[in-house]
């Protein structure tokens, strides 16, 4: 029986199907630009395991969040330990930061990762059970400048990749004091309206009322119109931080809109939160988001340090690039593609290929070459720069034909001059 892939997953192939995003070359290009931008802003790469103890995520992302309650791939290993596939990157990075005392290595740890994430979600376009995320976590600096650096890094990445029509939304969810004070008034407002709330929001009212703010349900949104505002409960320090952030963004001419309903789905946020949506195929899709999470590190047993970060989905970036017709660079092929049409030619071509590869020149050989037409077609598919043909005539004359696939120009080169010519 033919085996098939599990639901919500996909393979990334070295072949492009027109309009598809699951193409290795696209991923490599986006990843290359990510590494460049991370270097530009001086973030260092961190790699954490694909799974962690379940409590690493439960404690930080939040025991009432959708990610933890509905979407985690949790399993027991043979030692009866509860482990979970990583649904997001922040928790693992903070676990590592605390465990390895990274604060003692540097005052300001600016880390980044490109990793697969796993979430048991209903698969649809832009939502998969395994996706790849580029994320950064800047730990140790609580200033608005740090917020702006993180946001600016994300926007610079999008810009370098040619994304257009982006919309940056920002908000503050206040500090703990602001949220505690707001929660009381918000819950008192909603309790008499409980029966009118959506099922999800009814549960959230009990467990995590703030999440009701970003409900997509129409009736919920209607009820929220007269609800008290979190902004009216901000402590002076939370307010000041947000005002500074807005002023700095303006001074850098970074356009943004304040969206007071933006709370995001993870429990660790504190003060600044943000999200970037992109216009693609007539719809706004959320391509990246993050926020500040001062206070999280101490819950992991680490020092009380401020931190901010974001995550952006590589699939959504590529899909938006395709929809917006942002250019991808041409995929490069081998410099030489050898076509030995005779059995005797095959051995000498094979040793030439070996020698050229040792010299750092990329080449391929058609070991099954029979008809020149088929081999040329293969060279074309591979985007080879030149082909090297040796048939019976060439063998007799002890020459090889080198044909440039772009200019169609061809030259005959004696065997003993081949390497020398090819190296040029
Ligand atoms: P998040 O908003 O849950 O944040 O995910 C970040 C990005 O990952 C989303 O904007 C989206 O592009 C992509 N993404 C999420 N789920 C899926 C999915 N099922 N399929 C495809 N793409 C998806 C976080 O994960 C936080 N850790 C971000 C952060 C870092 N906050 C502070 N530091």
GROMACS .gro file of C-alpha atoms and ligand atoms in nm:
model
  457
    1UNK     CA    1   0.000   0.000   0.000
    2UNK     CA    2   0.123   0.347  -0.086
    3UNK     CA    3   0.202   0.543   0.230
    4UNK     CA    4   0.073   0.897   0.252
    5UNK     CA    5   0.165   1.203   0.457
    6UNK     CA    6  -0.020   1.284   0.783
    7UNK     CA    7  -0.298   1.543   0.769
    8UNK     CA    8  -0.194   1.909   0.772
    9UNK     CA    9   0.167   1.836   0.673
   10UNK     CA   10   0.348   1.884   0.344
   11UNK     CA   11   0.678   1.809   0.176
   12UNK     CA   12   0.902   2.082   0.046
   13UNK     CA   13   1.039   1.964  -0.288
   14UNK     CA   14   1.324   2.069  -0.515
   15UNK     CA   15   1.070   2.097  -0.800
   16UNK     CA   16   0.843   2.393  -0.859
   17UNK     CA   17   0.477   2.351  -0.938
   18UNK     CA   18   0.355   2.679  -1.083
   19UNK     CA   19   0.218   2.903  -0.807
   20UNK     CA   20   0.305   2.663  -0.526
   21UNK     CA   21   0.507   2.769  -0.220
   22UNK     CA   22   0.643   2.428  -0.123
   23UNK     CA   23   0.967   2.469  -0.314
   24UNK     CA   24   1.304   2.424  -0.141
   25UNK     CA   25   1.463   2.707  -0.338
   26UNK     CA   26   1.205   2.956  -0.204
   27UNK     CA   27   1.267   2.849   0.155
   28UNK     CA   28   1.644   2.872   0.111
   29UNK     CA   29   1.618   3.219  -0.037
   30UNK     CA   30   1.396   3.350   0.245
   31UNK     CA   31   1.623   3.185   0.503
   32UNK     CA   32   1.931   3.340   0.346
   33UNK     CA   33   1.780   3.690   0.369
   34UNK     CA   34   1.675   3.618   0.729
   35UNK     CA   35   2.035   3.532   0.824
   36UNK     CA   36   2.155   3.852   0.653
   37UNK     CA   37   1.901   4.072   0.832
   38UNK     CA   38   1.969   3.904   1.167
   39UNK     CA   39   2.338   3.981   1.120
   40UNK     CA   40   2.259   4.340   1.021
   41UNK     CA   41   2.078   4.388   1.353
   42UNK     CA   42   2.333   4.176   1.541
   43UNK     CA   43   2.110   3.889   1.656
   44UNK     CA   44   2.277   3.552   1.719
   45UNK     CA   45   2.131   3.218   1.619
   46UNK     CA   46   2.006   2.977   1.884
   47UNK     CA   47   1.890   2.619   1.816
   48UNK     CA   48   1.674   2.442   2.071
   49UNK     CA   49   1.527   2.089   2.053
   50UNK     CA   50   1.212   2.011   1.860
   51UNK     CA   51   1.043   1.889   2.178
   52UNK     CA   52   1.053   1.996   2.540
   53UNK     CA   53   0.894   1.894   2.867
   54UNK     CA   54   0.525   1.983   2.834
   55UNK     CA   55   0.539   2.218   3.132
   56UNK     CA   56   0.786   2.446   2.948
   57UNK     CA   57   0.504   2.547   2.713
   58UNK     CA   58   0.210   2.507   2.951
   59UNK     CA   59   0.359   2.746   3.207
   60UNK     CA   60   0.457   3.018   2.964
   61UNK     CA   61   0.221   3.015   2.668
   62UNK     CA   62  -0.055   2.968   2.926
   63UNK     CA   63  -0.272   2.683   3.048
   64UNK     CA   64  -0.583   2.857   2.913
   65UNK     CA   65  -0.442   2.950   2.571
   66UNK     CA   66  -0.570   2.770   2.259
   67UNK     CA   67  -0.216   2.661   2.179
   68UNK     CA   68  -0.179   2.470   2.506
   69UNK     CA   69  -0.537   2.349   2.552
   70UNK     CA   70  -0.616   2.244   2.195
   71UNK     CA   71  -0.314   2.250   1.970
   72UNK     CA   72  -0.016   2.083   2.133
   73UNK     CA   73   0.122   1.750   2.018
   74UNK     CA   74   0.179   1.599   2.360
   75UNK     CA   75   0.304   1.246   2.418
   76UNK     CA   76   0.450   1.032   2.688
   77UNK     CA   77   0.794   0.883   2.630
   78UNK     CA   78   0.897   0.536   2.746
   79UNK     CA   79   1.003   0.684   3.080
   80UNK     CA   80   0.648   0.819   3.129
   81UNK     CA   81   0.758   1.181   3.094
   82UNK     CA   82   0.513   1.419   2.932
   83UNK     CA   83   0.677   1.586   2.633
   84UNK     CA   84   0.541   1.819   2.365
   85UNK     CA   85   0.647   1.912   2.015
   86UNK     CA   86   0.738   2.280   2.009
   87UNK     CA   87   0.428   2.486   1.918
   88UNK     CA   88   0.620   2.817   1.932
   89UNK     CA   89   0.975   2.933   1.994
   90UNK     CA   90   0.974   3.178   2.285
   91UNK     CA   91   0.926   2.924   2.567
   92UNK     CA   92   1.217   2.705   2.451
   93UNK     CA   93   1.449   3.003   2.414
   94UNK     CA   94   1.366   3.129   2.762
   95UNK     CA   95   1.408   2.781   2.908
   96UNK     CA   96   1.755   2.765   2.751
   97UNK     CA   97   1.838   3.125   2.851
   98UNK     CA   98   1.766   3.049   3.216
   99UNK     CA   99   1.915   2.698   3.219
  100UNK     CA  100   2.239   2.815   3.058
  101UNK     CA  101   2.253   3.148   3.250
  102UNK     CA  102   2.295   3.340   2.927
  103UNK     CA  103   2.253   3.667   3.117
  104UNK     CA  104   2.603   3.607   3.249
  105UNK     CA  105   2.742   3.588   2.896
  106UNK     CA  106   2.599   3.916   2.775
  107UNK     CA  107   2.396   4.205   2.917
  108UNK     CA  108   2.169   4.211   2.619
  109UNK     CA  109   2.097   3.875   2.459
  110UNK     CA  110   1.957   3.915   2.111
  111UNK     CA  111   1.871   3.571   1.979
  112UNK     CA  112   1.700   3.435   1.669
  113UNK     CA  113   1.586   3.101   1.532
  114UNK     CA  114   1.440   2.944   1.219
  115UNK     CA  115   1.256   2.633   1.330
  116UNK     CA  116   0.965   2.405   1.253
  117UNK     CA  117   0.668   2.449   1.488
  118UNK     CA  118   0.383   2.205   1.544
  119UNK     CA  119   0.022   2.293   1.614
  120UNK     CA  120  -0.281   2.070   1.590
  121UNK     CA  121  -0.496   2.318   1.398
  122UNK     CA  122  -0.765   2.279   1.136
  123UNK     CA  123  -0.556   2.282   0.817
  124UNK     CA  124  -0.637   2.553   0.564
  125UNK     CA  125  -0.441   2.787   0.340
  126UNK     CA  126  -0.170   2.947   0.554
  127UNK     CA  127  -0.244   2.720   0.851
  128UNK     CA  128  -0.061   2.391   0.883
  129UNK     CA  129   0.018   2.137   1.150
  130UNK     CA  130   0.387   2.191   1.089
  131UNK     CA  131   0.499   2.539   0.992
  132UNK     CA  132   0.835   2.715   0.997
  133UNK     CA  133   0.897   3.026   1.195
  134UNK     CA  134   1.163   3.289   1.204
  135UNK     CA  135   1.161   3.439   1.550
  136UNK     CA  136   1.372   3.677   1.754
  137UNK     CA  137   1.392   3.727   2.130
  138UNK     CA  138   1.572   4.036   2.264
  139UNK     CA  139   1.631   3.978   2.633
  140UNK     CA  140   1.754   4.230   2.887
  141UNK     CA  141   1.638   4.566   2.759
  142UNK     CA  142   1.301   4.713   2.851
  143UNK     CA  143   1.322   5.036   2.653
  144UNK     CA  144   1.093   5.154   2.376
  145UNK     CA  145   1.404   5.167   2.157
  146UNK     CA  146   1.433   4.790   2.193
  147UNK     CA  147   1.067   4.753   2.090
  148UNK     CA  148   1.133   4.964   1.783
  149UNK     CA  149   1.447   4.771   1.691
  150UNK     CA  150   1.253   4.443   1.696
  151UNK     CA  151   0.964   4.583   1.490
  152UNK     CA  152   1.203   4.752   1.250
  153UNK     CA  153   1.400   4.429   1.198
  154UNK     CA  154   1.079   4.249   1.101
  155UNK     CA  155   0.975   4.522   0.859
  156UNK     CA  156   1.324   4.536   0.707
  157UNK     CA  157   1.306   4.164   0.639
  158UNK     CA  158   0.970   4.202   0.464
  159UNK     CA  159   1.101   4.497   0.266
  160UNK     CA  160   1.412   4.308   0.153
  161UNK     CA  161   1.188   4.024   0.037
  162UNK     CA  162   0.982   4.269  -0.168
  163UNK     CA  163   0.659   4.252   0.033
  164UNK     CA  164   0.419   4.542  -0.013
  165UNK     CA  165   0.095   4.675   0.137
  166UNK     CA  166   0.185   4.579   0.490
  167UNK     CA  167  -0.010   4.694   0.790
  168UNK     CA  168   0.156   4.724   1.130
  169UNK     CA  169  -0.084   4.714   1.423
  170UNK     CA  170   0.034   4.791   1.773
  171UNK     CA  171  -0.126   4.791   2.113
  172UNK     CA  172  -0.034   4.771   2.478
  173UNK     CA  173  -0.183   4.509   2.705
  174UNK     CA  174  -0.045   4.705   3.000
  175UNK     CA  175   0.152   4.567   3.288
  176UNK     CA  176   0.007   4.323   3.543
  177UNK     CA  177  -0.137   4.602   3.756
  178UNK     CA  178  -0.313   4.757   3.454
  179UNK     CA  179  -0.459   4.422   3.351
  180UNK     CA  180  -0.578   4.327   3.702
  181UNK     CA  181  -0.762   4.655   3.736
  182UNK     CA  182  -0.914   4.628   3.386
  183UNK     CA  183  -1.010   4.262   3.425
  184UNK     CA  184  -1.234   4.339   3.724
  185UNK     CA  185  -1.434   4.606   3.539
  186UNK     CA  186  -1.440   4.411   3.213
  187UNK     CA  187  -1.576   4.095   3.377
  188UNK     CA  188  -1.843   4.293   3.566
  189UNK     CA  189  -1.952   4.443   3.234
  190UNK     CA  190  -1.968   4.104   3.059
  191UNK     CA  191  -2.131   3.889   3.328
  192UNK     CA  192  -2.487   4.021   3.265
  193UNK     CA  193  -2.426   3.965   2.890
  194UNK     CA  194  -2.282   3.615   2.929
  195UNK     CA  195  -2.569   3.433   2.755
  196UNK     CA  196  -2.523   3.647   2.444
  197UNK     CA  197  -2.152   3.566   2.415
  198UNK     CA  198  -2.016   3.302   2.176
  199UNK     CA  199  -1.937   2.962   2.328
  200UNK     CA  200  -1.562   3.030   2.312
  201UNK     CA  201  -1.601   3.365   2.486
  202UNK     CA  202  -1.819   3.213   2.760
  203UNK     CA  203  -1.530   2.982   2.845
  204UNK     CA  204  -1.281   3.267   2.819
  205UNK     CA  205  -1.489   3.478   3.055
  206UNK     CA  206  -1.414   3.219   3.322
  207UNK     CA  207  -1.057   3.142   3.230
  208UNK     CA  208  -0.896   3.429   3.042
  209UNK     CA  209  -1.135   3.723   2.986
  210UNK     CA  210  -0.881   3.940   2.802
  211UNK     CA  211  -0.883   3.702   2.507
  212UNK     CA  212  -1.249   3.797   2.445
  213UNK     CA  213  -1.114   4.127   2.313
  214UNK     CA  214  -0.985   3.965   1.995
  215UNK     CA  215  -1.291   3.745   1.935
  216UNK     CA  216  -1.378   3.721   1.566
  217UNK     CA  217  -1.745   3.650   1.645
  218UNK     CA  218  -1.975   3.929   1.512
  219UNK     CA  219  -2.212   3.925   1.811
  220UNK     CA  220  -1.915   3.936   2.054
  221UNK     CA  221  -1.772   4.230   1.865
  222UNK     CA  222  -2.105   4.410   1.891
  223UNK     CA  223  -2.114   4.354   2.269
  224UNK     CA  224  -1.758   4.481   2.301
  225UNK     CA  225  -1.846   4.817   2.150
  226UNK     CA  226  -1.958   4.957   2.486
  227UNK     CA  227  -1.714   4.761   2.698
  228UNK     CA  228  -1.465   4.938   2.927
  229UNK     CA  229  -1.126   5.000   2.768
  230UNK     CA  230  -0.798   4.849   2.885
  231UNK     CA  231  -0.639   5.178   2.780
  232UNK     CA  232  -0.825   5.354   3.060
  233UNK     CA  233  -0.664   5.125   3.317
  234UNK     CA  234  -0.302   5.167   3.216
  235UNK     CA  235  -0.056   5.248   3.492
  236UNK     CA  236   0.153   5.557   3.426
  237UNK     CA  237   0.460   5.347   3.348
  238UNK     CA  238   0.272   5.131   3.093
  239UNK     CA  239   0.121   5.442   2.936
  240UNK     CA  240   0.455   5.618   2.918
  241UNK     CA  241   0.616   5.317   2.751
  242UNK     CA  242   0.345   5.304   2.484
  243UNK     CA  243   0.362   5.679   2.418
  244UNK     CA  244   0.739   5.656   2.375
  245UNK     CA  245   0.700   5.365   2.134
  246UNK     CA  246   0.452   5.556   1.918
  247UNK     CA  247   0.672   5.867   1.914
  248UNK     CA  248   0.978   5.665   1.812
  249UNK     CA  249   0.791   5.483   1.534
  250UNK     CA  250   0.673   5.820   1.405
  251UNK     CA  251   1.023   5.964   1.417
  252UNK     CA  252   1.144   5.674   1.199
  253UNK     CA  253   0.846   5.723   0.964
  254UNK     CA  254   0.727   5.367   1.033
  255UNK     CA  255   0.352   5.370   0.963
  256UNK     CA  256   0.131   5.195   1.219
  257UNK     CA  257  -0.223   5.182   1.348
  258UNK     CA  258  -0.322   5.138   1.709
  259UNK     CA  259  -0.563   4.845   1.746
  260UNK     CA  260  -0.701   4.840   2.099
  261UNK     CA  261  -0.845   4.491   2.051
  262UNK     CA  262  -0.511   4.335   1.968
  263UNK     CA  263  -0.423   4.108   2.262
  264UNK     CA  264  -0.272   3.807   2.081
  265UNK     CA  265  -0.321   3.445   2.173
  266UNK     CA  266  -0.035   3.375   2.409
  267UNK     CA  267  -0.057   3.452   2.780
  268UNK     CA  268   0.294   3.580   2.839
  269UNK     CA  269   0.253   3.924   2.681
  270UNK     CA  270   0.303   4.237   2.884
  271UNK     CA  271   0.289   4.598   2.756
  272UNK     CA  272   0.372   4.623   2.382
  273UNK     CA  273   0.208   4.380   2.139
  274UNK     CA  274   0.213   4.403   1.760
  275UNK     CA  275   0.110   4.221   1.448
  276UNK     CA  276   0.183   4.268   1.079
  277UNK     CA  277  -0.076   4.178   0.820
  278UNK     CA  278  -0.020   4.171   0.447
  279UNK     CA  279  -0.262   4.217   0.166
  280UNK     CA  280  -0.263   3.910  -0.054
  281UNK     CA  281  -0.533   3.795  -0.294
  282UNK     CA  282  -0.780   4.051  -0.164
  283UNK     CA  283  -0.750   3.940   0.198
  284UNK     CA  284  -0.544   4.053   0.495
  285UNK     CA  285  -0.334   3.774   0.633
  286UNK     CA  286  -0.138   3.789   0.954
  287UNK     CA  287   0.224   3.717   0.866
  288UNK     CA  288   0.404   3.805   1.187
  289UNK     CA  289   0.344   3.911   1.542
  290UNK     CA  290   0.497   3.943   1.881
  291UNK     CA  291   0.531   4.156   2.186
  292UNK     CA  292   0.697   4.223   2.516
  293UNK     CA  293   0.696   3.959   2.786
  294UNK     CA  294   0.862   4.121   3.087
  295UNK     CA  295   0.808   3.888   3.382
  296UNK     CA  296   0.820   3.558   3.193
  297UNK     CA  297   1.186   3.489   3.263
  298UNK     CA  298   1.141   3.500   3.640
  299UNK     CA  299   0.857   3.246   3.616
  300UNK     CA  300   1.118   3.010   3.466
  301UNK     CA  301   1.335   3.063   3.775
  302UNK     CA  302   1.559   3.316   3.602
  303UNK     CA  303   1.641   3.681   3.673
  304UNK     CA  304   1.368   3.944   3.644
  305UNK     CA  305   1.462   4.073   3.300
  306UNK     CA  306   1.249   4.243   3.037
  307UNK     CA  307   1.223   4.087   2.690
  308UNK     CA  308   1.050   4.131   2.357
  309UNK     CA  309   1.030   3.924   2.039
  310UNK     CA  310   0.828   3.817   1.740
  311UNK     CA  311   0.756   3.516   1.523
  312UNK     CA  312   0.685   3.523   1.151
  313UNK     CA  313   0.570   3.226   0.945
  314UNK     CA  314   0.793   3.137   0.651
  315UNK     CA  315   0.504   2.970   0.464
  316UNK     CA  316   0.294   3.286   0.493
  317UNK     CA  317   0.587   3.501   0.379
  318UNK     CA  318   0.639   3.288   0.067
  319UNK     CA  319   0.266   3.273  -0.006
  320UNK     CA  320   0.244   3.652   0.019
  321UNK     CA  321   0.549   3.694  -0.204
  322UNK     CA  322   0.387   3.471  -0.466
  323UNK     CA  323   0.051   3.652  -0.441
  324UNK     CA  324   0.220   3.992  -0.465
  325UNK     CA  325   0.453   3.874  -0.742
  326UNK     CA  326   0.766   3.963  -0.544
  327UNK     CA  327   1.070   3.832  -0.733
  328UNK     CA  328   1.263   3.522  -0.629
  329UNK     CA  329   1.616   3.487  -0.768
  330UNK     CA  330   1.667   3.233  -1.044
  331UNK     CA  331   1.780   2.897  -0.917
  332UNK     CA  332   2.138   2.825  -1.021
  333UNK     CA  333   2.228   2.510  -1.209
  334UNK     CA  334   2.564   2.328  -1.242
  335UNK     CA  335   2.845   2.496  -1.432
  336UNK     CA  336   2.899   2.189  -1.648
  337UNK     CA  337   2.674   1.904  -1.750
  338UNK     CA  338   2.864   1.611  -1.904
  339UNK     CA  339   2.710   1.401  -2.177
  340UNK     CA  340   2.926   1.094  -2.250
  341UNK     CA  341   2.760   0.929  -2.547
  342UNK     CA  342   3.006   0.640  -2.567
  343UNK     CA  343   3.088   0.380  -2.305
  344UNK     CA  344   3.461   0.464  -2.320
  345UNK     CA  345   3.382   0.835  -2.277
  346UNK     CA  346   3.184   0.766  -1.961
  347UNK     CA  347   3.488   0.664  -1.753
  348UNK     CA  348   3.698   0.963  -1.854
  349UNK     CA  349   3.405   1.205  -1.809
  350UNK     CA  350   3.336   1.058  -1.467
  351UNK     CA  351   3.695   1.117  -1.357
  352UNK     CA  352   3.684   1.472  -1.500
  353UNK     CA  353   3.367   1.539  -1.300
  354UNK     CA  354   3.540   1.407  -0.990
  355UNK     CA  355   3.839   1.635  -1.046
  356UNK     CA  356   3.629   1.943  -1.117
  357UNK     CA  357   3.418   1.891  -0.806
  358UNK     CA  358   3.738   1.869  -0.599
  359UNK     CA  359   3.835   2.205  -0.747
  360UNK     CA  360   3.502   2.352  -0.635
  361UNK     CA  361   3.333   2.359  -0.974
  362UNK     CA  362   2.978   2.226  -0.970
  363UNK     CA  363   2.901   1.965  -1.234
  364UNK     CA  364   2.669   1.684  -1.319
  365UNK     CA  365   2.703   1.388  -1.551
  366UNK     CA  366   2.437   1.196  -1.739
  367UNK     CA  367   2.551   0.842  -1.665
  368UNK     CA  368   2.265   0.705  -1.869
  369UNK     CA  369   2.327   0.922  -2.176
  370UNK     CA  370   2.205   0.759  -2.497
  371UNK     CA  371   2.035   1.021  -2.710
  372UNK     CA  372   2.185   1.369  -2.714
  373UNK     CA  373   1.837   1.527  -2.734
  374UNK     CA  374   1.724   1.373  -2.405
  375UNK     CA  375   2.048   1.465  -2.229
  376UNK     CA  376   2.026   1.825  -2.351
  377UNK     CA  377   1.672   1.841  -2.219
  378UNK     CA  378   1.793   1.723  -1.881
  379UNK     CA  379   2.073   1.983  -1.884
  380UNK     CA  380   1.810   2.246  -1.958
  381UNK     CA  381   1.588   2.136  -1.671
  382UNK     CA  382   1.887   2.154  -1.438
  383UNK     CA  383   1.970   2.502  -1.575
  384UNK     CA  384   2.328   2.395  -1.656
  385UNK     CA  385   2.547   2.680  -1.779
  386UNK     CA  386   2.735   2.460  -2.031
  387UNK     CA  387   2.724   2.104  -2.155
  388UNK     CA  388   3.029   1.892  -2.235
  389UNK     CA  389   2.961   1.640  -2.509
  390UNK     CA  390   3.183   1.344  -2.595
  391UNK     CA  391   3.056   1.110  -2.866
  392UNK     CA  392   3.236   0.866  -3.095
  393UNK     CA  393   3.360   1.142  -3.327
  394UNK     CA  394   3.502   1.341  -3.034
  395UNK     CA  395   3.664   1.030  -2.889
  396UNK     CA  396   3.842   0.970  -3.213
  397UNK     CA  397   3.964   1.331  -3.232
  398UNK     CA  398   4.043   1.332  -2.857
  399UNK     CA  399   3.837   1.647  -2.804
  400UNK     CA  400   3.527   1.744  -2.612
  401UNK     CA  401   3.259   1.986  -2.730
  402UNK     CA  402   3.174   2.253  -2.474
  403UNK     CA  403   2.848   2.427  -2.552
  404UNK     CA  404   2.727   2.735  -2.367
  405UNK     CA  405   2.355   2.682  -2.305
  406UNK     CA  406   2.277   3.055  -2.307
  407UNK     CA  407   2.472   3.182  -2.604
  408UNK     CA  408   2.459   2.846  -2.790
  409UNK     CA  409   2.824   2.907  -2.873
  410UNK     CA  410   3.035   2.591  -2.887
  411UNK     CA  411   3.404   2.513  -2.889
  412UNK     CA  412   3.613   2.202  -2.931
  413UNK     CA  413   3.875   2.149  -2.659
  414UNK     CA  414   4.148   1.881  -2.664
  415UNK     CA  415   4.123   1.638  -2.371
  416UNK     CA  416   4.454   1.751  -2.218
  417UNK     CA  417   4.335   2.115  -2.210
  418UNK     CA  418   3.988   2.042  -2.068
  419UNK     CA  419   4.043   2.109  -1.697
  420UNK     CA  420   4.249   2.418  -1.770
  421UNK     CA  421   3.975   2.559  -2.000
  422UNK     CA  422   3.695   2.474  -1.761
  423UNK     CA  423   3.864   2.637  -1.465
  424UNK     CA  424   3.878   2.970  -1.648
  425LIG     P1  425   0.223   3.347   1.681
  425LIG     O1  426   0.148   3.470   1.642
  425LIG     O2  427   0.147   3.237   1.744
  425LIG     O3  428   0.340   3.397   1.777
  425LIG     O4  429   0.298   3.289   1.554
  425LIG     C1  430   0.386   3.369   1.478
  425LIG     C2  431   0.362   3.352   1.329
  425LIG     O5  432   0.373   3.215   1.293
  425LIG     C3  433   0.223   3.391   1.281
  425LIG     O6  434   0.216   3.530   1.256
  425LIG     C4  435   0.211   3.314   1.150
  425LIG     O7  436   0.279   3.380   1.046
  425LIG     C5  437   0.289   3.187   1.182
  425LIG     N1  438   0.198   3.075   1.217
  425LIG     C6  439   0.142   3.049   1.338
  425LIG     N2  440   0.068   2.936   1.334
  425LIG     C7  441   0.077   2.889   1.207
  425LIG     C8  442   0.024   2.775   1.138
  425LIG     N3  443  -0.052   2.685   1.200
  425LIG     N4  444   0.055   2.758   1.006
  425LIG     C9  445   0.135   2.848   0.942
  425LIG     N5  446   0.187   2.957   1.002
  425LIG    C10  447   0.159   2.978   1.132
  425LIG    C11  448   0.431   3.315   1.837
  425LIG     O8  449   0.446   3.199   1.810
  425LIG    C12  450   0.518   3.386   1.937
  425LIG     N6  451   0.617   3.290   1.990
  425LIG    C13  452   0.587   3.506   1.876
  425LIG    C14  453   0.675   3.577   1.974
  425LIG    C15  454   0.808   3.563   1.989
  425LIG     N7  455   0.634   3.662   2.065
  425LIG    C16  456   0.737   3.703   2.137
  425LIG     N8  457   0.842   3.642   2.091
   0.00000   0.00000   0.00000
